[in-house]
Each structure stands twice: as C-alpha cells, then as structure tokens.
Short mmCIF file of C-alpha atoms in Angstrom, two decimals:
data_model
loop_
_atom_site.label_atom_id
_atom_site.label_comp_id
_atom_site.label_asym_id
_atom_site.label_seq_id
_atom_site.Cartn_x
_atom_site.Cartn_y
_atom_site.Cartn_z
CA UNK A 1 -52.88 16.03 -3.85
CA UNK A 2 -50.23 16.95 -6.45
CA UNK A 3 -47.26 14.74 -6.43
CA UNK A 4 -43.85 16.83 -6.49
CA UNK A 5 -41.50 15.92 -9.34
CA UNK A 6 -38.78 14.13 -9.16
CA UNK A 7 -35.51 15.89 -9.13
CA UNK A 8 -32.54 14.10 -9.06
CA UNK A 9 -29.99 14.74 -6.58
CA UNK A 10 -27.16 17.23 -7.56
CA UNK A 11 -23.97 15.74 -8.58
CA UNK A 12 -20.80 16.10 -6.33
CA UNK A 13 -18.18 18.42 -7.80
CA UNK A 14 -16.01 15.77 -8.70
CA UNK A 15 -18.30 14.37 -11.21
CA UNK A 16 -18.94 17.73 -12.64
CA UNK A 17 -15.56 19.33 -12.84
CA UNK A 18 -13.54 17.84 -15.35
CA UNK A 19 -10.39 19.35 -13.67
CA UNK A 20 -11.04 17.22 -10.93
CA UNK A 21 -10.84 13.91 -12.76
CA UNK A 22 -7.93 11.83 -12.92
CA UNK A 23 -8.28 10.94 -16.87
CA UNK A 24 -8.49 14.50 -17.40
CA UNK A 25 -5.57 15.07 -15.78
CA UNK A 26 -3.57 11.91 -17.50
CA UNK A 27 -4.72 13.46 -20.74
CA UNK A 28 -2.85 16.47 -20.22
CA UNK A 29 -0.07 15.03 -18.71
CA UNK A 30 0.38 12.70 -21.95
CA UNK A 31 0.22 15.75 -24.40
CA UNK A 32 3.21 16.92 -22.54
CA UNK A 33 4.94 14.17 -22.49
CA UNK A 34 4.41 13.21 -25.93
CA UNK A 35 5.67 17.21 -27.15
CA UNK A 36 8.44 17.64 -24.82
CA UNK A 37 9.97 13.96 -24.87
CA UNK A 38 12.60 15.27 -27.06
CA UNK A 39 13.77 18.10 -24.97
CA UNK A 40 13.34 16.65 -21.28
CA UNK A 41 13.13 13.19 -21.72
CA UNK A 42 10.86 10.54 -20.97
CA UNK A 43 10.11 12.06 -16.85
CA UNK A 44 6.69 12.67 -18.50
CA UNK A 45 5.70 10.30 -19.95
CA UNK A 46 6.58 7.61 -16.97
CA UNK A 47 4.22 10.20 -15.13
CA UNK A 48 1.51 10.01 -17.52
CA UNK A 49 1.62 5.95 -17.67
CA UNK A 50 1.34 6.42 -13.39
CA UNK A 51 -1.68 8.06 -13.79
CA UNK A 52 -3.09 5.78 -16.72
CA UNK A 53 -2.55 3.37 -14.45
CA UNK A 54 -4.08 4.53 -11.65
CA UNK A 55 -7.23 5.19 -13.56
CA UNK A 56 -6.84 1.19 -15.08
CA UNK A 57 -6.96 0.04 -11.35
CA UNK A 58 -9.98 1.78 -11.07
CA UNK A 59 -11.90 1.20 -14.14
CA UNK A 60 -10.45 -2.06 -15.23
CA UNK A 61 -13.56 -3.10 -17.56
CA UNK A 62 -13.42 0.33 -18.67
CA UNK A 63 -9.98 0.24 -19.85
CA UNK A 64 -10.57 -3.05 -21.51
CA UNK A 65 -13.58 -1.66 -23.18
CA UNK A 66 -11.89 1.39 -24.77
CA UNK A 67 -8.76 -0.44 -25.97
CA UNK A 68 -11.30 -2.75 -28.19
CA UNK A 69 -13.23 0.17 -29.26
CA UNK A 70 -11.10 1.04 -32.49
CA UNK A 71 -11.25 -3.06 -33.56
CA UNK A 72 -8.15 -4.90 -34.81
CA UNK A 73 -6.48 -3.00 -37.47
CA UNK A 74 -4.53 -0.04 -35.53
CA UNK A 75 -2.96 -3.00 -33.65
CA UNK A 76 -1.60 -5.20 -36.38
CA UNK A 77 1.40 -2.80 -37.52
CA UNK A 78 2.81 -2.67 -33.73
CA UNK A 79 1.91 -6.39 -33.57
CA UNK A 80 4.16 -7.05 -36.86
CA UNK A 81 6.65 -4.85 -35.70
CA UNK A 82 7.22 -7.15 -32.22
CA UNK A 83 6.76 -10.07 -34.08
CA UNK A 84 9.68 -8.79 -36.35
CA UNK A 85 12.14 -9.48 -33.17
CA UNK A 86 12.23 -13.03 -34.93
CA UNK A 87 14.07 -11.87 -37.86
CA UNK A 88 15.91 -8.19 -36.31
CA UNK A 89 19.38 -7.74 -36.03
CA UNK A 90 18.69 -6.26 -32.50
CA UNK A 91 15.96 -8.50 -31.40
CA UNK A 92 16.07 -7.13 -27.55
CA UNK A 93 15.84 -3.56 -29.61
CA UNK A 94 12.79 -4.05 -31.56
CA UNK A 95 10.99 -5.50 -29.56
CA UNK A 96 11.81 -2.39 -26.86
CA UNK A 97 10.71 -0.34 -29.83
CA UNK A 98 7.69 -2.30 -31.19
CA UNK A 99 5.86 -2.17 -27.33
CA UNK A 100 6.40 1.66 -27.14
CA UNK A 101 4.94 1.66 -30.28
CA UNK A 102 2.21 -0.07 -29.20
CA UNK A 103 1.97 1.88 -25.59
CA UNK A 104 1.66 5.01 -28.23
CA UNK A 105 -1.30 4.01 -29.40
CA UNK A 106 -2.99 2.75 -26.08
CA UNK A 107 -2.49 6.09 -25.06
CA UNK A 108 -4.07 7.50 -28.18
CA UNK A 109 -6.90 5.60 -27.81
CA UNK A 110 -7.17 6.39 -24.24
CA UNK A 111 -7.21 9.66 -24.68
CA UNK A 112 -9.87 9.31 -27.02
CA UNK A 113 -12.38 7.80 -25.18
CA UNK A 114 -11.76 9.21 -21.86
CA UNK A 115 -12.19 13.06 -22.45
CA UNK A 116 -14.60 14.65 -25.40
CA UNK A 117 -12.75 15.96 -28.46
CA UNK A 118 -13.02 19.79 -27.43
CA UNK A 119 -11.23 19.17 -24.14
CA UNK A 120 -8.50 17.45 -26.04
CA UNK A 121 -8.19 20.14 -28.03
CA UNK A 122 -7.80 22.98 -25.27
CA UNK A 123 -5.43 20.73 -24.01
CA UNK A 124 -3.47 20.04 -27.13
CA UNK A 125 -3.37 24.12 -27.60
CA UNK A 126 -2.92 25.07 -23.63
CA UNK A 127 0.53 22.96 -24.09
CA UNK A 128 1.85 24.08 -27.40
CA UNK A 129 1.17 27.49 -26.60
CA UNK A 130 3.11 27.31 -23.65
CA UNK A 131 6.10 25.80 -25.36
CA UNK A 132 5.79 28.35 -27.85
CA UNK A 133 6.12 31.16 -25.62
CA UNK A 134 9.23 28.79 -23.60
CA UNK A 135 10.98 29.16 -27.37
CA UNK A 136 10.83 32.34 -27.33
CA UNK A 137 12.10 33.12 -24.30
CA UNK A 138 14.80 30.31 -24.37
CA UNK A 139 15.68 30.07 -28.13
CA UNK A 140 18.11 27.69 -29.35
CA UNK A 141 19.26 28.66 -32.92
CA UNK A 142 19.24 25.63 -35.01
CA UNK A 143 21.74 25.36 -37.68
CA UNK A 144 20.87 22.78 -41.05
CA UNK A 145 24.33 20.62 -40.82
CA UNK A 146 24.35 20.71 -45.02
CA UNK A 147 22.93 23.94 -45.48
CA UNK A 148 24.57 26.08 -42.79
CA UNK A 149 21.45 28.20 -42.73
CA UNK A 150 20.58 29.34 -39.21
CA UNK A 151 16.65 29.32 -37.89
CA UNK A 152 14.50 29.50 -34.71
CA UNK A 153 15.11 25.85 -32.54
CA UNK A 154 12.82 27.06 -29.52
CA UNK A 155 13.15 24.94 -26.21
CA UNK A 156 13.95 21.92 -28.30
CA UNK A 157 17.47 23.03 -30.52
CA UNK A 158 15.25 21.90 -33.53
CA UNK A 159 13.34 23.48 -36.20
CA UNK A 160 11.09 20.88 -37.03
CA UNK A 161 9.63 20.05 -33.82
CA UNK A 162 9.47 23.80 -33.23
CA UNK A 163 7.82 23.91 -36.47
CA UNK A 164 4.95 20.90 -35.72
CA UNK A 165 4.43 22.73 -31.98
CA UNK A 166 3.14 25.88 -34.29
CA UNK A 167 1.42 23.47 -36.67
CA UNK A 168 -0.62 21.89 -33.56
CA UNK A 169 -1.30 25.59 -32.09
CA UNK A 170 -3.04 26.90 -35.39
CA UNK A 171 -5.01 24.14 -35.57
CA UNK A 172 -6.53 23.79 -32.41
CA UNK A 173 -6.70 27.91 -32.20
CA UNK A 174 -8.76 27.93 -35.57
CA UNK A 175 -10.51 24.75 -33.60
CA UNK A 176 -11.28 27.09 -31.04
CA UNK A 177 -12.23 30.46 -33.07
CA UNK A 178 -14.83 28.37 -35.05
CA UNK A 179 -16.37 26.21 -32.04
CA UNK A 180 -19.60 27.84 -31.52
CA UNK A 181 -19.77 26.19 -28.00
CA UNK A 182 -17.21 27.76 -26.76
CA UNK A 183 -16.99 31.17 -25.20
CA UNK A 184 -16.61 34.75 -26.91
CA UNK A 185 -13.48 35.46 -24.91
CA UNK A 186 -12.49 31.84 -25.59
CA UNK A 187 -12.87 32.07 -29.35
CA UNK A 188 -11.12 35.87 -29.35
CA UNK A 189 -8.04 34.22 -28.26
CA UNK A 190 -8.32 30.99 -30.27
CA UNK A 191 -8.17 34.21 -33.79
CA UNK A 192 -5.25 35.57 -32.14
CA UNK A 193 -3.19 32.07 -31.72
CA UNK A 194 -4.08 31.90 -35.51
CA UNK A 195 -2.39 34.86 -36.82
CA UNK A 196 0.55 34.33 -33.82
CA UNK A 197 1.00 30.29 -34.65
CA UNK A 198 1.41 31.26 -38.64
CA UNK A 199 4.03 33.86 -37.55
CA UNK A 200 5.74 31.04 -35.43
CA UNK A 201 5.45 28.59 -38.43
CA UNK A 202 7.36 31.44 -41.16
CA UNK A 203 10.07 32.21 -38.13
CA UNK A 204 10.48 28.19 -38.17
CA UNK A 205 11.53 28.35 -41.28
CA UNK A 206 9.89 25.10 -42.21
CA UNK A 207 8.49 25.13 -45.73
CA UNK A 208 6.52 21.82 -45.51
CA UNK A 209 4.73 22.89 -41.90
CA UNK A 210 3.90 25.91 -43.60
CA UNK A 211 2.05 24.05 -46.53
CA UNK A 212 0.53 21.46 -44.36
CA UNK A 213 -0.78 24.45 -42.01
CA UNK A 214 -2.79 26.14 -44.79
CA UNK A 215 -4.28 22.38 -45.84
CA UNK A 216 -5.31 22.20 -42.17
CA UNK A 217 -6.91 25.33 -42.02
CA UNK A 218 -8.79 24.48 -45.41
CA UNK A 219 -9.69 21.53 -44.66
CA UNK A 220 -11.07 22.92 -41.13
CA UNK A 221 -12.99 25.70 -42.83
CA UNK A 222 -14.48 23.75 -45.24
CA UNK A 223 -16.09 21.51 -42.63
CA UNK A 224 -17.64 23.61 -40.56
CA UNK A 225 -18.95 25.77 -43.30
CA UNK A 226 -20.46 21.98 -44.69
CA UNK A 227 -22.30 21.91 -41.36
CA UNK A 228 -24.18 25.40 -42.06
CA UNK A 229 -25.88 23.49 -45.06
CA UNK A 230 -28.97 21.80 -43.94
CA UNK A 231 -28.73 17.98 -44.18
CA UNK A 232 -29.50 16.93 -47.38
CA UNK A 233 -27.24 19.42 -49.07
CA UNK A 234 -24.20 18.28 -47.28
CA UNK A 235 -23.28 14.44 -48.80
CA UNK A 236 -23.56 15.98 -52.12
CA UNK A 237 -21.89 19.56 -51.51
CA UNK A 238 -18.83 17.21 -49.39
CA UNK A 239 -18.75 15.20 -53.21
CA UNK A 240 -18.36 18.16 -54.55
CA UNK A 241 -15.73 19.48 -52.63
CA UNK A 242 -13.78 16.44 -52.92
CA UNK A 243 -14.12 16.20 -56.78
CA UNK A 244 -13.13 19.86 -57.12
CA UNK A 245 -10.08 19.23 -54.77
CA UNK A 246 -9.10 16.49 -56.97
CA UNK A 247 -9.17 18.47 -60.10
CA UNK A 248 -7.43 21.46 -58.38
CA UNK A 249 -4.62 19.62 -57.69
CA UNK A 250 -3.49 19.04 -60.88
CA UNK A 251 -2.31 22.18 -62.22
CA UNK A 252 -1.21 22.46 -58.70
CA UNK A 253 1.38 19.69 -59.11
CA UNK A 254 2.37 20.22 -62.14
CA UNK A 255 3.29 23.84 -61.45
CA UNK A 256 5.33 22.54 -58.73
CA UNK A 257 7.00 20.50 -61.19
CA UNK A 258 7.53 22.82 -63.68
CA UNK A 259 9.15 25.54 -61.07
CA UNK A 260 10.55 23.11 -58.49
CA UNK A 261 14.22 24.54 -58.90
CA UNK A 262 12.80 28.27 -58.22
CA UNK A 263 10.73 27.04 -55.84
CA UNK A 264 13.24 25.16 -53.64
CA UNK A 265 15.58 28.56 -54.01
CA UNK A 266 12.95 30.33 -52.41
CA UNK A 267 13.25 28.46 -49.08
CA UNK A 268 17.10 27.52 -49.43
CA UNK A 269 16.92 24.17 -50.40
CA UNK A 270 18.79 22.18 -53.34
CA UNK A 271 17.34 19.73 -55.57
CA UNK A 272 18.26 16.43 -53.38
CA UNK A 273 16.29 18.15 -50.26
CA UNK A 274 19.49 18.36 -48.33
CA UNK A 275 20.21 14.67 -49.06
CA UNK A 276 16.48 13.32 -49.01
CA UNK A 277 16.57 12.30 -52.64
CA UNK A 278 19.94 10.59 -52.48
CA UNK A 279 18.04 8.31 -49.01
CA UNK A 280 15.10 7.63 -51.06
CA UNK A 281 17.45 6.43 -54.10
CA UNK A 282 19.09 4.22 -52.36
CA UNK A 283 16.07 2.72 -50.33
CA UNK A 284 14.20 1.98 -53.64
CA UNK A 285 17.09 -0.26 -54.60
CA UNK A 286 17.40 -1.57 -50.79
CA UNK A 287 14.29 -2.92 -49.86
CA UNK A 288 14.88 -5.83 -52.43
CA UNK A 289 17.07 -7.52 -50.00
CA UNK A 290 14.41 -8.13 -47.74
CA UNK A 291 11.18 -7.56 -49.66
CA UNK A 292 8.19 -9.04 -47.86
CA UNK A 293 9.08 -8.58 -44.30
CA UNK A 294 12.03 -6.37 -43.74
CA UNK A 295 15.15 -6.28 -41.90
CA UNK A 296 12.83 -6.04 -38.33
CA UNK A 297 11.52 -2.95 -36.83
CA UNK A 298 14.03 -0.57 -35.95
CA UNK A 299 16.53 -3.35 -37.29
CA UNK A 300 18.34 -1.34 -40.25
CA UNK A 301 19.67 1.38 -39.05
CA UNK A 302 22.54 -0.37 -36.49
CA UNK A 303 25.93 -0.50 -36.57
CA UNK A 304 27.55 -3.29 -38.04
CA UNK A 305 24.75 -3.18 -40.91
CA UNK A 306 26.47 -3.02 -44.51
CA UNK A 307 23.91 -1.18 -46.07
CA UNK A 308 23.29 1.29 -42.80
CA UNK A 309 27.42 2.15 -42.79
CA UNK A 310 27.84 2.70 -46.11
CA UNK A 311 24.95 5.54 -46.18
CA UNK A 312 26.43 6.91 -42.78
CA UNK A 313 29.80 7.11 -44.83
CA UNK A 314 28.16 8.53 -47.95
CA UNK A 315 25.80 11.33 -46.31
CA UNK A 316 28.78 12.19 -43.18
CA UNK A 317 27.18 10.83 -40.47
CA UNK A 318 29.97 10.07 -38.20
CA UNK A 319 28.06 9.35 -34.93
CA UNK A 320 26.52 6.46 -37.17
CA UNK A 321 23.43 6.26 -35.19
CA UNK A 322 19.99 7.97 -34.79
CA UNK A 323 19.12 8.45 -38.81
CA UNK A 324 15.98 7.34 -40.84
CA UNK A 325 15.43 7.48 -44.12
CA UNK A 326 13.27 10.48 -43.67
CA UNK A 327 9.97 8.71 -45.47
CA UNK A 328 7.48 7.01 -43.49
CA UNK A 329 6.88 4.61 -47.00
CA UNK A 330 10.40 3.92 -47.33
CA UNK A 331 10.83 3.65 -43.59
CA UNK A 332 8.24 1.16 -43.29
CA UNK A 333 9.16 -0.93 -46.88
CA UNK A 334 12.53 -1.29 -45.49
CA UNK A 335 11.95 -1.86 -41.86
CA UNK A 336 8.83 -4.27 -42.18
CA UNK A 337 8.65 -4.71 -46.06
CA UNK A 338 5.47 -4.89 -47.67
CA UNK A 339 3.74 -6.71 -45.33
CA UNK A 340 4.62 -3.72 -43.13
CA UNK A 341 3.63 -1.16 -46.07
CA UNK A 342 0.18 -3.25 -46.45
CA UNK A 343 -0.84 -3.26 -43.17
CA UNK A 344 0.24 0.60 -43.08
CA UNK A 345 -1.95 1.47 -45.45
CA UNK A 346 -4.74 -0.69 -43.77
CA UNK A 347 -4.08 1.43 -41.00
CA UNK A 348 -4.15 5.17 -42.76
CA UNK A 349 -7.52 4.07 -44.80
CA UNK A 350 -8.91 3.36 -41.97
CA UNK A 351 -8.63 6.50 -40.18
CA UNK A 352 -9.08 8.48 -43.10
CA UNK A 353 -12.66 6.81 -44.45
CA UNK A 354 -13.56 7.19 -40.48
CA UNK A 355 -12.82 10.77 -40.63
CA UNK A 356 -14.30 11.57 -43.64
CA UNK A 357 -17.58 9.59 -42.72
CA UNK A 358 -17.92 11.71 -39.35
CA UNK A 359 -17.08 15.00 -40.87
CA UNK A 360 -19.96 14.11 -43.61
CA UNK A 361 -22.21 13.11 -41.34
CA UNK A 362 -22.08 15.30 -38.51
CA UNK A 363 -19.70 18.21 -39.18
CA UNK A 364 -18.34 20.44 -36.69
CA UNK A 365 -14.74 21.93 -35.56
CA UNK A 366 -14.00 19.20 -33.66
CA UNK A 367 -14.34 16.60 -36.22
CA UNK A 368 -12.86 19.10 -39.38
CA UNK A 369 -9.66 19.18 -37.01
CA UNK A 370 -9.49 15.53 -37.10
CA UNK A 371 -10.09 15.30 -40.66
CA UNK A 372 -7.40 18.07 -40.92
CA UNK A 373 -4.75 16.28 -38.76
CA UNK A 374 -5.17 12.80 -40.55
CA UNK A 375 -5.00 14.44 -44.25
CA UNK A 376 -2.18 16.35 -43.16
CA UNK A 377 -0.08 13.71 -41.82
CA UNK A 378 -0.25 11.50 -44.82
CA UNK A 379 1.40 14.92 -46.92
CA UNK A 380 4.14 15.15 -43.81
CA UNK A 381 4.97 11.38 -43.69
CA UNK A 382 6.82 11.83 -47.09
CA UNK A 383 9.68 13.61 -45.76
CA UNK A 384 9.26 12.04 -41.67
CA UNK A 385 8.93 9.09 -40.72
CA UNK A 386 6.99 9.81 -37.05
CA UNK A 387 3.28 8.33 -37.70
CA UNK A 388 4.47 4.82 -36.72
CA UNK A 389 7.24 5.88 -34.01
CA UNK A 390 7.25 5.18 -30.54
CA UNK A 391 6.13 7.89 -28.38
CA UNK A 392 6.39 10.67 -31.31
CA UNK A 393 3.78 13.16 -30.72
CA UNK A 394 2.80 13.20 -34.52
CA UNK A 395 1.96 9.18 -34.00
CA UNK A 396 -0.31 10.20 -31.04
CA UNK A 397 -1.82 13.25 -32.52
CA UNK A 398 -3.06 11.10 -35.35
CA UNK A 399 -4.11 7.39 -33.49
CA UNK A 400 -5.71 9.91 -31.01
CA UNK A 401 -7.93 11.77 -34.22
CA UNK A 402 -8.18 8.26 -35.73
CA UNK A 403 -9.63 6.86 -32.38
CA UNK A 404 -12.24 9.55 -32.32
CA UNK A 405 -13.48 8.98 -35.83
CA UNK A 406 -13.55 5.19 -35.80
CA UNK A 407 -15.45 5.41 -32.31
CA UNK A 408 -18.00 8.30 -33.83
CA UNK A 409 -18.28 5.28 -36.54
CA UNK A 410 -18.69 2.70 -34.62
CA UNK A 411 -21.16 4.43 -32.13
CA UNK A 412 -23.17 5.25 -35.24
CA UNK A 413 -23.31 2.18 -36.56
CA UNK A 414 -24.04 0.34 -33.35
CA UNK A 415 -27.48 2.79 -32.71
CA UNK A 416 -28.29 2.64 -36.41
CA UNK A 417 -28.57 -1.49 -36.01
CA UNK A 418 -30.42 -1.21 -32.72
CA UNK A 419 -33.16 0.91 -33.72
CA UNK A 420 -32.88 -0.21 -37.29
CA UNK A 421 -32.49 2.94 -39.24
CA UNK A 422 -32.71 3.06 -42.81
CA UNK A 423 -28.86 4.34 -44.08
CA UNK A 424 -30.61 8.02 -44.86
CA UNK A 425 -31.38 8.76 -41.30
CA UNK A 426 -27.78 10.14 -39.82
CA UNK A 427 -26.77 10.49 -36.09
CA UNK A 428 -25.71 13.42 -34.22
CA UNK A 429 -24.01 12.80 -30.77
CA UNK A 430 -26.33 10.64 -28.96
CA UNK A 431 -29.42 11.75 -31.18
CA UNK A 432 -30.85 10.86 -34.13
CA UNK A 433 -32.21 12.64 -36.96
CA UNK A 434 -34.29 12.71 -40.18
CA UNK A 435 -31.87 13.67 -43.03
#
C-alpha cells in the first residue's frame, strides 16, 4: 500500500502576507518618519519606536540577535559621541544627541534584518514618491539666504531635502525597473519614476544631488549587468571596472579644476560655495584646539562658544543656532577630533568593503543599490554633515544598506566555515555554488 506524501499544512495568512506583519509595518512607518521629521516633526518617529517596541516584546531574543548581527564597529562612533558628555559644553545635550544617534542606527539595523532588501526598497520608493507628488501640490519656494536665487522647497520649504527625496526615488525606481523578480507592470512604473525623479532632481535645483544621482545609477547598472556574466568572469570583470573607474577619474577632476569658475556659473554658485569654503577655512585652523577628542558631540556649535559666535557674526547668522560646518570630516574632526574621524572611517570602510564584497559575489539590484547608496554618501558627506546625525534619513538610508551588506557577509562567512568551503566556492542567498 502506497504511503501518501507528506504535505505540510498551509500557512495562516499572517505568516504569508507581509502586510500583515508588524515589522513590516514598523519598517514603513520608520521610512516616514525618518523623511518627513523635518517637516512634521518627530509624531513619526515616536510611532515607529511604539511599534519597534511592540515587536521587541515579542521577539526579545530576536531583537537581541539582530542588534549583534553587524559586530562592534557601527556602535563605537555613537558610543564616543555619549562618552563625549564628559568633556561637552552641553553635557545633558550630547548625550540627548549621542542616544538618538545611536537609536538611528538600531533602527537601521532593524530594518535590515527584519524585512528582505526588495521590500525595503518598495517601501523606501512608495514614501518618496508620495512626498514628491505632496511638493508638488503644496510647493514651498525656497529662497538661498546669500544667493537670493529662488527654487522648488516641496512639502519641506527646502531644496535639499527636496532634492535627496528625488535622489532616493531614482534609485529605488531604477531598483525596481532592473529587478527581474518583480512584476512587468511593477518594473513599467519603476522606468517611469526614473525619467520623473531626474526631472524632480533638475527642478531642485541641486547640483550635487544631480551628480550623485547619475553615480547611483552607474553604479546600479554596472552591477546588475556584472551579474549577467557567468561566475568566473565577474571578480575579474568587477577589477576591471574598478581600475578603469580609477583612471577615469582623473581627467575627470582635473577638468573640474581647470573649469571650476565656469562650472560653478552654470548652477549660480560663487567660488566659496555660498560660504562653504570660508567654514572649512576656518575649521582646518579650529580643530587644533581640541585635536584628539573634540569639543563633545554636538558641543561646538552653542552659544556662549568663542569660536561658534564669532563664525555666526562673520557668515550673518543672527539666530546663532542650528549651523554645521556643512562637512561631515570637518564636522566630525571638530566635534569628536580624530579619535572621532578614526573611528568614522572605521565605520565607512566597513560598509563599503561589505558592499563591494556582496555586489562581487552575488550581484543583483538589490545589492548594486546598496553599493550605490554607500558610494554616494561618502561624495555627499563633503558638503553635509547627515551620515552621523540623529534621526537624519541619509544616516538611516546608509546604516540600513551597511546592515544588509555586513549581514550578506557575515551569513556567508558563517556557511562557508560550517561546511568548510574552499574561498572559490561563493554563496547565493541560502545556496551555495561552484564558481
């Protein structure tokens, strides 16, 4: 008598719909919370740490386990920055500062291990593409205080975080357009938010989102066109790449030097940057006072602070509050000195090796939008200061990429030891494969 196979029995609908899950749903509700902070206020994010903590009640060990997944190193800087309360001006400040910081990444890393990279990414573009169509709708013209020029503020009265919305909608529409999981109809509407995001970007008028767009996109192409290459073409093709990059930047920057004055007429800017490279002058010589550990996170910029009034007084800033020195370097040298910078750095080659490895190994949209993101940020964080800010939605766009790529890592690593694979045999997902 023939035995009837085993069939397991179906799963409820809560287990298979991801809409139904709370982690999906704190996911989304920290994406918005992260993008519209600036224009509504923190309602959002209290919201999203509700629900984070609803889902920590419930999977405790869980929790635990995902916090520990990225290691040590994306938890020294915010560590540093608390422990900088010692030496701050505004002690009860920084330290305020330094756990938000640190709440930033938690939810990062959350994020990251609680939902799979393409649902963060319809997420991520469900949320700027509303908000784009919001700034439309309700636009607040934002006027440069030095330049007087007069561009598209959206919802949020400012250019620039108009400008990164747009930034975060190409990429995760090209994402989409070039995910071969997704759906036809799905991937037809990820090519139009490419060509409508790049419009959005030009009516912005934000010169460095533009540039860092078009890296994005390269970066993203050239990924998933590395996956079409069978496996043993792709460490050496991705060497290839990387060399050519290299040597294609060169002419690149020095034709940027050679034309920088034309090139700053273009987008109606004057050779300090509207007041950038008067900042950075005066942070090189600045950071001297308190070389190896800074003035304290979040500790220069207060009132009261010689060297904070007298640059309020130089660039006009009569509020004397709310200013940076609009350089995440010079930011970081000044607020947690090189210490700070070190462990920065730590931080940034982290994420960037672990990005680089996964996109090698295993490329795909997913991961070629987390390699984008990361390279990206590092051009950005010359002129902004938000990859190690308190719930800025740059700082959780990137710890959230990072915490994919160190955990693809990781993962790898971990099944590579346990079945004891030579280091030519590569993993995909949960599989593993010949080279």
């Amino acid at each position: 008598m023939m035995r009837r196979p085993y069939r397991p029995a179906p799963a409820t609908l809560t287990a298979q719909h991801p809409l139904l899950r709370l982690e999906t749903w704190a996911v989304f509700v920290t994406i918005v919370g992260m993008i519209v902070n600036e224009w509504l206020g923190p309602g959002f994010l209290a919201l999203a740490l509700l629900l984070w903590g609803l889902y920590g009640a419930q999977h405790a060990s869980s929790v635990a386990r995902a916090l520990g997944s990225v290691g040590m190193i994306p938890w020294l800087l915010p560590l540093l920055a608390f422990v900088s309360l010692l030496w701050s001006p505004v002690p009860l400040a920084t330290a305020r500062a330094a756990i938000q910081f640190g709440l930033t990444i938690a939810l990062a890393v959350l994020t990251a291990r609680s939902v799979p990279p393409q649902r963060f990414v319809a997420g991520a573009w469900i949320v700027t593409g509303l908000l784009i169509v919001l700034s439309i709708a309700f636009n607040k013209p934002y006027r440069d205080a030095m330049t007087g020029i007069v561009s598209m503020g959206g919802v949020f009265g400012n250019k620039n975080t108009l400008a990164f919305c747009c930034l975060i909608f190409t990429l995760t529409s090209a994402t989409i357009a070039l995910d071969k999981a997704r759906t036809l109809q799905f991937r037809l509407a990820g090519l139009l938010g490419i060509l409508f995001g790049l419009v959005m970007c030009v009516l912005a008028r934000s010169i460095g989102t533009i540039v860092v767009t078009f890296i994005g996109l390269g970066v993203l192409a050239i990924t998933v066109l590395l996956g079409l290459l069978p496996r043993r073409l792709r460490s050496g093709t991705a060497q290839m790449v990387f060399v050519l990059g290299l040597l294609a930047s060169v002419p690149l920057v020095m034709g940027v030097m050679a034309f920088q004055e034309e090139l700053l007429a273009l987008v109606n800017k004057d050779s300090t940057l509207t007041g950038r490279t008067l900042l950075w002058y005066h942070a090189a010589r600045m950071w001297v006072d308190h070389p190896i550990l800074g003035t304290g996170y979040h500790g220069f910029w207060v009132q009261g602070m010689p060297a904070a009034e007298f640059l309020w007084k130089e660039l006009h800033i009569a509020a004397r509050q709310g200013f940076h020195f609009h350089s995440l370097y010079y930011e970081t040298l000044i607020n947690l000195g090189l210490v700070g910078v070190a462990l920065g750095l730590l931080v940034i080659c982290q994420a960037t090796l672990a990005a680089l490895r996964w996109a090698r190994r295993s490329p795909d949209a997913s991961n070629g939008l987390c390699l984008g993101v990361i390279l990206l940020s590092l051009v950005m964080q010359v002129q902004t200061i938000g990859l190690f800010s308190q719930f800025d939605p740059s700082s959780y766009i990137f710890f959230t990429c990072a915490a994919y790529a160190i955990g693809w890592c990781r993962q790898e690593t971990a099944v590579r030891q346990r079945l004891r694979l030579p280091s030519r045999r590569l993993i995909t997902g949960h599989h593993v494969r010949p080279a």
